[in-house]
XYZ file of C-alpha atoms in Angstrom:
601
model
C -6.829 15.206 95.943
C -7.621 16.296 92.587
C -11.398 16.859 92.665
C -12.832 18.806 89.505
C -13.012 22.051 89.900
C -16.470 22.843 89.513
C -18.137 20.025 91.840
C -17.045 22.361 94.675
C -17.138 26.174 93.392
C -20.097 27.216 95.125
C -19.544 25.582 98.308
C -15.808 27.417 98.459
C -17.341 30.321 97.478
C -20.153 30.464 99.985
C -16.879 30.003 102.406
C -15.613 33.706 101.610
C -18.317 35.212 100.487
C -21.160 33.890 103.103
C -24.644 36.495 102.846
C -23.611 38.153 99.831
C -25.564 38.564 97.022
C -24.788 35.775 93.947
C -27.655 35.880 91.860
C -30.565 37.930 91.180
C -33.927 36.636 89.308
C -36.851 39.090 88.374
C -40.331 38.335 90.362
C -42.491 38.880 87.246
C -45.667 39.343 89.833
C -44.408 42.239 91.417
C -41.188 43.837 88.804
C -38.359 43.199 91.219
C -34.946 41.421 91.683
C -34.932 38.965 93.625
C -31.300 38.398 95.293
C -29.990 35.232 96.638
C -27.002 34.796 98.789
C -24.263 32.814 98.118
C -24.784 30.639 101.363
C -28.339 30.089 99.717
C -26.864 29.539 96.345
C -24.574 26.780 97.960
C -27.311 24.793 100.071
C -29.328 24.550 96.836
C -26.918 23.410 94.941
C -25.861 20.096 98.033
C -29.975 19.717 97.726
C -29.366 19.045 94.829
C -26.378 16.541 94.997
C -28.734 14.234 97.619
C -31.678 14.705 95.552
C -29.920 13.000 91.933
C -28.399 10.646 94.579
C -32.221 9.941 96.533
C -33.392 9.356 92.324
C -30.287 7.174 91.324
C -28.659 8.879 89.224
C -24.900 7.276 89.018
C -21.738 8.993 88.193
C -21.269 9.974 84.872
C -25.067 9.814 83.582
C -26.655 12.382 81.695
C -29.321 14.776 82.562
C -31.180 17.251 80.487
C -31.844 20.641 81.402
C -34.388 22.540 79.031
C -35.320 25.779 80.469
C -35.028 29.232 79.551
C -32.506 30.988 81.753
C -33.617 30.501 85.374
C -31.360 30.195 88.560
C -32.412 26.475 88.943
C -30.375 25.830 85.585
C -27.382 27.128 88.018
C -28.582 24.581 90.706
C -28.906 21.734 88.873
C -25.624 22.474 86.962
C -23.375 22.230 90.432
C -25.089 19.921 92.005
C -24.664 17.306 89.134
C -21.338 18.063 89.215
C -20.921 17.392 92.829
C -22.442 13.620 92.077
C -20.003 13.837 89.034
C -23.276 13.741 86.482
C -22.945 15.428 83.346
C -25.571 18.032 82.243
C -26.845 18.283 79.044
C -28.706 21.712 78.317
C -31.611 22.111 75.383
C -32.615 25.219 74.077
C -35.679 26.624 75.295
C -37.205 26.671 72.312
C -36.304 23.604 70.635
C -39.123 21.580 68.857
C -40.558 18.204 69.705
C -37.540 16.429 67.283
C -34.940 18.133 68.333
C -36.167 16.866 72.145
C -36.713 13.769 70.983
C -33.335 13.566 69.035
C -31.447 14.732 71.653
C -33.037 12.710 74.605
C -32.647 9.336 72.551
C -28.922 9.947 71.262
C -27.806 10.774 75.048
C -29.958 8.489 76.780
C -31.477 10.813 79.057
C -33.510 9.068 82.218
C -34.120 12.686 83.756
C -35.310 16.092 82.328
C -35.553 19.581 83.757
C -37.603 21.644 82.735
C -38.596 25.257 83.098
C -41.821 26.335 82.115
C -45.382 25.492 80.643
C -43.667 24.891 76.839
C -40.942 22.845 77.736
C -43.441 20.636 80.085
C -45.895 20.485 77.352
C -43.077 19.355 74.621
C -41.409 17.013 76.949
C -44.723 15.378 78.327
C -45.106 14.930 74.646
C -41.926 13.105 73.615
C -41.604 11.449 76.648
C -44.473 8.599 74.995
C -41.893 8.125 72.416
C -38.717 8.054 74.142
C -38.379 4.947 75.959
C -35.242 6.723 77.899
C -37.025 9.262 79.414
C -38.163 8.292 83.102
C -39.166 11.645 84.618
C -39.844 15.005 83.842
C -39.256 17.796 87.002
C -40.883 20.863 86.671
C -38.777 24.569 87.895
C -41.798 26.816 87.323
C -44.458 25.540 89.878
C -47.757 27.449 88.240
C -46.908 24.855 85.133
C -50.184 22.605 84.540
C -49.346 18.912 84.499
C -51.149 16.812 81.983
C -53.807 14.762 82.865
C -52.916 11.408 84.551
C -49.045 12.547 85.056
C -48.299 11.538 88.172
C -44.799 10.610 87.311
C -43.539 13.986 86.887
C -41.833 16.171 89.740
C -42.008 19.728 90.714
C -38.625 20.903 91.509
C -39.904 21.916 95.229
C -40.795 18.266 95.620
C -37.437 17.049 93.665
C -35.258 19.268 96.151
C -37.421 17.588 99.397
C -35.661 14.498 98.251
C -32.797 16.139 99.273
C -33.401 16.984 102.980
C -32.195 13.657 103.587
C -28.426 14.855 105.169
C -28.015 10.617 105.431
C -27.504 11.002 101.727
C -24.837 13.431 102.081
C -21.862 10.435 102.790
C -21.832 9.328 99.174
C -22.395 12.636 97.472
C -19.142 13.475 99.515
C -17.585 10.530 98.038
C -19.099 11.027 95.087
C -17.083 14.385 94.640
C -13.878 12.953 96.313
C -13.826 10.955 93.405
C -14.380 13.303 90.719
C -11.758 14.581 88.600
C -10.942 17.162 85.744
C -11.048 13.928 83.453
C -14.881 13.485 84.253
C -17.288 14.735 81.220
C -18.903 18.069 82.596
C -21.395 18.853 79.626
C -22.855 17.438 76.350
C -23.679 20.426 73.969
C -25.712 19.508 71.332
C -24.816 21.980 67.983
C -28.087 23.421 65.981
C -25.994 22.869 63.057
C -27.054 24.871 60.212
C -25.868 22.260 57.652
C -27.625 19.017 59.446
C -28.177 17.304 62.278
C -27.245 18.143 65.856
C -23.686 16.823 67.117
C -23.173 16.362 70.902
C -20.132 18.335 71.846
C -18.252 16.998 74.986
C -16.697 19.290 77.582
C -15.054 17.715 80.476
C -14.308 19.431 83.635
C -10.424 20.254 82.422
C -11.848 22.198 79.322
C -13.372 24.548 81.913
C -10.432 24.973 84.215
C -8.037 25.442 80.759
C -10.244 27.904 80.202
C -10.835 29.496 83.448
C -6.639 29.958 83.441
C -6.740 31.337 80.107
C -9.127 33.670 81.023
C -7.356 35.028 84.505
C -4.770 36.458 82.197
C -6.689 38.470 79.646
C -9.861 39.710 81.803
C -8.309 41.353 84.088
C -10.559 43.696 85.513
C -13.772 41.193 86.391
C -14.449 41.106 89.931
C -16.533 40.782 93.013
C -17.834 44.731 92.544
C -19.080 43.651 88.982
C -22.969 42.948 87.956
C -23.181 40.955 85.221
C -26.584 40.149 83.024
C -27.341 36.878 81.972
C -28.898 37.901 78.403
C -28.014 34.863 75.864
C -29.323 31.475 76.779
C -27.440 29.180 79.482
C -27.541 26.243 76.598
C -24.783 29.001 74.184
C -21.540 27.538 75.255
C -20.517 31.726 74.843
C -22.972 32.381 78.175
C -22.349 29.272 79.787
C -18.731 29.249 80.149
C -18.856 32.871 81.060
C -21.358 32.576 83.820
C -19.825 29.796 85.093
C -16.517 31.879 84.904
C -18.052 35.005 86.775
C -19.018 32.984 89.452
C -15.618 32.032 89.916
C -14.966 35.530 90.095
C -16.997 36.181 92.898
C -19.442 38.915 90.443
C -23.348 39.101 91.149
C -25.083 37.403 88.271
C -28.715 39.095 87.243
C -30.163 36.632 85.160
C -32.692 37.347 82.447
C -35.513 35.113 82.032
C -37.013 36.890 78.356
C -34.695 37.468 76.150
C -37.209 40.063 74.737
C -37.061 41.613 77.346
C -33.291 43.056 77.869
C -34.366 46.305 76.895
C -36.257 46.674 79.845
C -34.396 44.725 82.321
C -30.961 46.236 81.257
C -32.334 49.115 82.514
C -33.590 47.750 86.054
C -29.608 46.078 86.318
C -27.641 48.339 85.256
C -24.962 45.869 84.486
C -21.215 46.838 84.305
C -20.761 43.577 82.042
C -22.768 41.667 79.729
C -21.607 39.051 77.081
C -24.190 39.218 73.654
C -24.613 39.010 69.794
C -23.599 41.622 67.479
C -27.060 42.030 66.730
C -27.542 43.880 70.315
C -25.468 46.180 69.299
C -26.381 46.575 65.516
C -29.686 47.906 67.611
C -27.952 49.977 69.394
C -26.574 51.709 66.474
C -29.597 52.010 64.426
C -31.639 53.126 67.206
C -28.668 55.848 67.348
C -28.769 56.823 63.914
C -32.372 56.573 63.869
C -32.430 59.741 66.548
C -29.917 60.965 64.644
C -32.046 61.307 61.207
C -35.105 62.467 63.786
C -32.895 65.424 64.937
C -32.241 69.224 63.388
C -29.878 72.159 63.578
C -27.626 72.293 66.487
C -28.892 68.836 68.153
C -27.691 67.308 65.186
C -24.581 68.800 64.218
C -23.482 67.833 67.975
C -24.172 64.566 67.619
C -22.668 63.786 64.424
C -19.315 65.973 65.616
C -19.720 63.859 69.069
C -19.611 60.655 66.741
C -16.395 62.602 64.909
C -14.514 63.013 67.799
C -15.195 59.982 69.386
C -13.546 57.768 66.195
C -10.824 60.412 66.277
C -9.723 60.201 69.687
C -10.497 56.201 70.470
C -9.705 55.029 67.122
C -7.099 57.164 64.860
C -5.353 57.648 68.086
C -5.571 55.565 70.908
C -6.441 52.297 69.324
C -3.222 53.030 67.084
C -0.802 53.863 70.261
C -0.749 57.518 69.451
C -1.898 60.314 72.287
C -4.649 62.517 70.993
C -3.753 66.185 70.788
C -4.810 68.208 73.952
C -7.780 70.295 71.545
C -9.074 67.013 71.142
C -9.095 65.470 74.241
C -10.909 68.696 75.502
C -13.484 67.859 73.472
C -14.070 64.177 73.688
C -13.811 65.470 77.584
C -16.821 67.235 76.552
C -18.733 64.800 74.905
C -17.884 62.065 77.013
C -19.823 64.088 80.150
C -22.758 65.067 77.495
C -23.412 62.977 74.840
C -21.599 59.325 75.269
C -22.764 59.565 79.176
C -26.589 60.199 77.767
C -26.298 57.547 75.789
C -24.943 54.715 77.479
C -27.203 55.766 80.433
C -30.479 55.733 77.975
C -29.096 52.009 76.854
C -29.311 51.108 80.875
C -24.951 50.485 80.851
C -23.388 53.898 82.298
C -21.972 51.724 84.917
C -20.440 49.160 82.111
C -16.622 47.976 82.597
C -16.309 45.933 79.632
C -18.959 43.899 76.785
C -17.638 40.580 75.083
C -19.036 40.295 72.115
C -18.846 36.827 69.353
C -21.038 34.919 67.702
C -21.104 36.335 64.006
C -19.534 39.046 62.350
C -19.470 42.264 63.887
C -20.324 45.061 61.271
C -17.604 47.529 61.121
C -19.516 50.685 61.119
C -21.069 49.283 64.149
C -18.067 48.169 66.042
C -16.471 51.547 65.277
C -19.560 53.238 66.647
C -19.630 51.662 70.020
C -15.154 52.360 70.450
C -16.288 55.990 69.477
C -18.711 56.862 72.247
C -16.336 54.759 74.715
C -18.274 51.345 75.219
C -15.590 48.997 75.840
C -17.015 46.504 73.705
C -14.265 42.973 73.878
C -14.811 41.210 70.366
C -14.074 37.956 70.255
C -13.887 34.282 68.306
C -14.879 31.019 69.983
C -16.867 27.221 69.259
C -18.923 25.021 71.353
C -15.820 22.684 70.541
C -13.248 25.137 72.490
C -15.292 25.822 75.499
C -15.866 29.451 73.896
C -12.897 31.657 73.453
C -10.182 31.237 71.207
C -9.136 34.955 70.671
C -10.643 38.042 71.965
C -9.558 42.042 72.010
C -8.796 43.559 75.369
C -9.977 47.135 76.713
C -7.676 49.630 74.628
C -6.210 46.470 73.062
C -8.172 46.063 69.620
C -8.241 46.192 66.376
C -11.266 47.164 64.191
C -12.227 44.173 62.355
C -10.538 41.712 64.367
C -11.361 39.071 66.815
C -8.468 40.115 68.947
C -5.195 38.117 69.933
C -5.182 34.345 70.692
C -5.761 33.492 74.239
C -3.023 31.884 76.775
C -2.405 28.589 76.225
C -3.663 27.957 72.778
C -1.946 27.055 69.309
C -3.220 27.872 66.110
C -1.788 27.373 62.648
C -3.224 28.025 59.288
C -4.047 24.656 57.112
C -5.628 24.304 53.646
C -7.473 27.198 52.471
C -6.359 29.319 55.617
C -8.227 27.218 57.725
C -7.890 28.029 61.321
C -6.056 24.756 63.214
C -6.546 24.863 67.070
C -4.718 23.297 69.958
C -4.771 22.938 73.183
C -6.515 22.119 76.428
C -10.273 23.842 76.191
C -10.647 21.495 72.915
C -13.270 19.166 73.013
C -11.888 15.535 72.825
C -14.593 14.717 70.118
C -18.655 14.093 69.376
C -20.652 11.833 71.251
C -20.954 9.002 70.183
C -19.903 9.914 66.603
C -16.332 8.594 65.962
C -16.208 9.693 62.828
C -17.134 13.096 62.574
C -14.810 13.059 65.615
C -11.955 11.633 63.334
C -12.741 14.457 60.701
C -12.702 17.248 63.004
C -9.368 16.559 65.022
C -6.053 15.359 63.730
C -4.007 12.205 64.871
C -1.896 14.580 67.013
C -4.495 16.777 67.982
C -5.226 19.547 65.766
C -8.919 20.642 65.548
C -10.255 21.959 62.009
C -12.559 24.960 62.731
C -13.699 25.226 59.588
C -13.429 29.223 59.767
C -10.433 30.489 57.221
C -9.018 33.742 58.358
C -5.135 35.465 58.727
C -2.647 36.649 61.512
C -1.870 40.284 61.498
C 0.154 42.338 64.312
C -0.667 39.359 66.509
C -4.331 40.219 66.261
C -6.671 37.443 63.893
C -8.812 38.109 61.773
C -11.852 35.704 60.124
C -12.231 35.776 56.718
C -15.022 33.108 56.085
C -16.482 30.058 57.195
C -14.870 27.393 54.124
C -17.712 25.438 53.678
C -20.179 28.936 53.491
C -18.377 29.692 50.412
C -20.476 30.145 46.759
C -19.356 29.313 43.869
C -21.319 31.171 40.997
C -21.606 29.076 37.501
C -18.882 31.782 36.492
C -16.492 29.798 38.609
C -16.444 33.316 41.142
C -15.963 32.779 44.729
C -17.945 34.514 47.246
C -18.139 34.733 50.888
C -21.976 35.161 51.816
C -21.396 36.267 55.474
C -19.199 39.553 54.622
C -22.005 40.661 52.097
C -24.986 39.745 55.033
C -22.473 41.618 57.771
C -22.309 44.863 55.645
C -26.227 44.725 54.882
C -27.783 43.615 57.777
C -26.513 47.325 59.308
C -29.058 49.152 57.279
C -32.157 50.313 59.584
C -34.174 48.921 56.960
C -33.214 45.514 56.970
C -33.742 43.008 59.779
C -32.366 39.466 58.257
C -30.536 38.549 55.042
C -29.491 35.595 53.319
C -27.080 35.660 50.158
C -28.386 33.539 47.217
C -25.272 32.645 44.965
C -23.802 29.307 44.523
C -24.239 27.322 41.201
C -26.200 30.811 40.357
C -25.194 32.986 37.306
C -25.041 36.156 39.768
C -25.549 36.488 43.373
C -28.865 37.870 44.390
C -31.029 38.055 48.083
C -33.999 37.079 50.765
C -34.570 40.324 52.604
C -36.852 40.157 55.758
C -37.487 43.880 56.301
C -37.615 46.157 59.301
C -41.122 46.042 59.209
C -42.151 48.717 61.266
C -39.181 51.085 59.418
C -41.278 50.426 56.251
C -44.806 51.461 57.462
C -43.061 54.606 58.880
C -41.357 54.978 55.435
C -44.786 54.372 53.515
C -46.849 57.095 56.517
C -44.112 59.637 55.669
C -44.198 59.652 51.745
C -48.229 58.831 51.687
C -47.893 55.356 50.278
C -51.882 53.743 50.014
C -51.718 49.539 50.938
C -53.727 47.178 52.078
C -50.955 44.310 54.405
C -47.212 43.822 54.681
C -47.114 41.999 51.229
C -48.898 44.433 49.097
C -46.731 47.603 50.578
C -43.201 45.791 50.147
C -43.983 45.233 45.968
C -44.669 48.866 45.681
C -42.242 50.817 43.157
C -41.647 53.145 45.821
C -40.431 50.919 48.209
C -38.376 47.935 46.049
C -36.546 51.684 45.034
C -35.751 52.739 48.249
C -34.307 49.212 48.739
C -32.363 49.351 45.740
C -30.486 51.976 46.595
C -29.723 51.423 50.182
C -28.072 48.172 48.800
C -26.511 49.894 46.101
C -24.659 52.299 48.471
C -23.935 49.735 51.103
C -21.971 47.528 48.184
C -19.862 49.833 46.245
C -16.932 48.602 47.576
C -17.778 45.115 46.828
C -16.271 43.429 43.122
C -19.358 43.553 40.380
C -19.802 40.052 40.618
C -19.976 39.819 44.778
C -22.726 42.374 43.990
C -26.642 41.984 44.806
C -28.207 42.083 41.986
C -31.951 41.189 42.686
C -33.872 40.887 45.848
C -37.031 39.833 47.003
C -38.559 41.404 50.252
C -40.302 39.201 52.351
C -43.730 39.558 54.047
C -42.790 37.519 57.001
C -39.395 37.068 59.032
C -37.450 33.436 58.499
C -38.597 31.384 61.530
C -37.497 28.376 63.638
C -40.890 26.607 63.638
C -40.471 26.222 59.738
C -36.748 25.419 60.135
C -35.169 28.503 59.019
C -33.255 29.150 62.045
C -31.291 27.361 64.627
C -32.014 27.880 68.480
C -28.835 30.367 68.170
C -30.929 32.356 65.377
C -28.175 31.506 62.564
C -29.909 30.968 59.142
C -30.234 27.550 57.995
C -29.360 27.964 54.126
C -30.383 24.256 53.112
C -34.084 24.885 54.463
C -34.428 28.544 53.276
C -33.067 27.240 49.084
C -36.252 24.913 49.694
C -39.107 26.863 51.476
C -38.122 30.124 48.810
C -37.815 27.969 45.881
C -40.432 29.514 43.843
C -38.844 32.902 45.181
C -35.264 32.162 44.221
C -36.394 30.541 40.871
C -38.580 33.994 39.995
C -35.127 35.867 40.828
C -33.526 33.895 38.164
C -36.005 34.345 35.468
C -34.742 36.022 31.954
């Protein structure tokens, strides 16, 4: 019988694992972690199977889930796949056309939602989106509109399922599912246009799953992991789904703003997020650093020393570290790194995938010096997340580590990245052509990220299509200018203004709060945000923070005017996708008069 995989992980793992804990949600009324067992986790997840089967929903119809992270995403993720329905997750904070867009394009009869937003959006669309037949609610304090008395809360919705007469055809409902069956619709944010539907079936998970088995080898049932990136990020999706196959306690995080604090409460020994986490991290560091004097100081910047010494120059590079110098990384490693990671809330951590943009090198050598074992890696929604990724005392600084098990890659036009294999997607919903652009005849997909092989590790250069062309004919590669930038404490977001331009110049969104500290310290008089960022003073301390951070760059890759922005680049004007990446076609028109001032003779 070959069943998918997923329809019956929780069930099988309930099997072994019985009254341990699975997952662990925080009770915002009273500051604790809730835990569930995986026997509770599994009869959740059948309630689910007999309730989609009590509503109608057939085999192979979509379902949207559009929530922030919440264990009921987990529930009605399973138990669609045990009635072999595919689920189709929307950011949390996607906007009434995205819904809309999204709903429509994957005809979507049944929504989940999470809280008092999502209701309010979906209520909302749902008068223009003839698909949409009912909306069930996870969060039961949400308010219902007025005269809805269509919609469901999900106590109500799971009701449907005490039925056990129901539970004959979701049994033969999962008898009949298979690895061929569609598991997900991901819709892209697309920074360049509009949203493509990514399809994963149930054999890009178990490809993937495999892969992984070789390379992770440490994840287990005595690891805590923290749900921190949203369940809709194919990078936190395929891992969670992956760490429950693992048998590891997930602690989900409902606020993303929040990590800070709930990091703490967890404790987590593993945690997949952004570079910009750690980016934090590291200016928070260096920030305490700058705060410090005399012997505190020298300490720390010798601990720092010693840490890149020992973990970098030596280890990383298959040399053993003197014994004077493993003495004192000895030291530091009981003092200083053990402070630290502890003050982060990760002294228990085992290892950190990180993806998702560039890491900054400075950064990424930071965290290998005080002995985080951060795992960098490369992955798209299209290849069920990773495609390469570094390994604990297996890395390279600057890479995205070696290619994982079972994947090809070659090098096409331009040093475009070509992928192979299983965990591919087979194509776009619905869109057969983009689908005949992105993958070959004999089943190459174009990634549209150039990079090189070195010493078996890869390395990304740029994404092809990101690339300026200046009126001097000059090519330049916005992100690695943005990557080296965006580490300064000073500097919160970036985008690179170049292309068709005579020289390449910037939108900064400052650190804000960095800048009223800067303008309190040197007695700097202003009246809001906007007055205090034209001062001399402060377009000079900008000037040469970006002067120092680009003297390696060639003159004409160089910044050479900014503007500083009063406010940050948000998603309600368009400026960002629900994965925060910077639209560029929205910013060139909201900063027109901006970019065109920038330009002047």
């Amino acid at each position: 019988m070959n069943t998918s995989y997923l329809s019956l992980l929780i069930q099988r793992q309930a099997q072994k694992y019985g009254e341990r804990v699975a997952l662990k949600y925080r009770d915002y009324a009273t500051s604790t972690w809730i835990p569930v067992s995986w026997n509770q986790f599994s009869e959740k997840v059948s309630k689910v199977s007999r309730a989609l089967v009590a509503l109608g929903v057939q085999a192979q119809e979509n379902i949207g889930v559009f929530s922030q992270n919440k264990p009921e995403c987990l529930y009605t993720d399973f138990g669609a796949f045990g009635v072999r329905a595919v689920t189709v997750p929307l950011y949390a904070t996607s906007s009434e056309a995205q819904v809309h867009y999204i709903l429509q394009d994957a005809a979507i009869r049944f929504l989940f939602v999470g809280e008092q937003y999502q209701y309010d959006v979906a209520s909302r669309v749902q008068n223009l989106c003839h698909t949409l037949k009912r909306i069930i609610v996870f969060d039961s304090s949400v308010k219902l509109a007025p005269g809805d008395t269509n919609s469901l809360y999900y106590e109500d919705f799971l009701a449907l399922g005490d039925n056990m007469e129901l539970q004959q055809q979701v049994d033969k409902l999962t008898a009949e599912s298979s690895p061929q069956d569609l598991a997900n619709i991901l819709y892209t944010s697309g920074t360049t246009g509009e949203s493509k539907g990514v399809m994963l079936h149930h054999s890009c998970y178990e490809a993937a799953f495999k892969a992984h088995h070789g390379r992770l080898t440490t994840l287990g049932e005595q690891d805590v992991v923290m749900n921190f990136l949203p369940f809709t990020h194919i990078f936190e999706r395929a891992w969670s789904y992956y760490c429950l196959d693992r048998g590891c306690v997930l602690c989900i995080n409902l606020r993303p703003q929040d990590i800070q604090k709930t990091i703490k409460e967890v404790r987590p020994t593993a945690m997949c997020s952004v570079p910009r986490f750690w980016e934090k991290v590291y200016a928070g560091v260096l920030e305490k650093i700058n705060e410090t004097t005399g012997l505190k100081k020298m300490l720390m910047l010798d601990a720092l020393k010693v840490g890149k010494a020992h973990n970098i120059d030596y280890l990383m590079n298959g040399k053993t570290p003197p014994a004077m110098l493993r003495a004192k990384y000895k030291f530091y490693d009981k003092t200083i790194y053990s402070l630290l990671k502890k003050t982060i809330g990760i002294e228990n951590g085992n290892f950190f995938p990180t993806a998702g943009a560039a890491i900054p090198e400075k950064v990424e050598e930071f965290v290998h010096s005080v002995g985080i074992n951060m795992v960098a890696g490369y992955g798209l929604t299209e290849t069920t997340a990773t495609v390469s990724c570094g390994w604990i005392g297996d890395y390279r600084i600057g890479s995205v580590g070696r290619l994982m098990p079972g994947l090809e890659l070659k090098f096409g036009e331009d040093n475009e990245i070509l992928l192979r294999g299983e965990t591919i997607t087979k194509g776009y919903y619905k869109k057969e052509a983009i689908t005949r652009n992105a993958l070959t005849e004999d089943g190459w997909f174009h990634t549209g990220d150039a990079g090189y092989m070195k010493d078996g590790f890869l390395y990304l250069t740029e994404r092809i299509k990101d690339l300026f062309k200046t009126s001097n004919g000059k090519y330049i590669a916005p992100q690695a200018i943005e990557t080296k930038m965006v580490v300064d404490r000073y500097i919160d977001q970036i985008s690179i203004i170049a292309d068709q331009r005579k020289f390449v110049s910037a939108l900064i969104v400052p650190e804000y709060q960095q800048v009223e500290n800067y303008a309190k310290d040197h007695h700097i008089a202003y009246t809001d945000m906007k007055d205090l960022l034209q001062k001399t003073e402060i377009q000079e301390l900008f000037r040469m923070r970006i002067e120092t951070l680009q003297q390696e760059f060639a003159h004409y890759e160089q910044i050479k005017r900014f503007t500083l922005l009063p406010e940050p680049f948000s998603m309600e004007r368009g400026e960002l996708t629900n994965t925060l990446k910077i639209k560029r076609p929205v910013l060139l028109k909201n900063y027109a008069a901006e970019i065109e001032k920038m330009y002047e003779e």
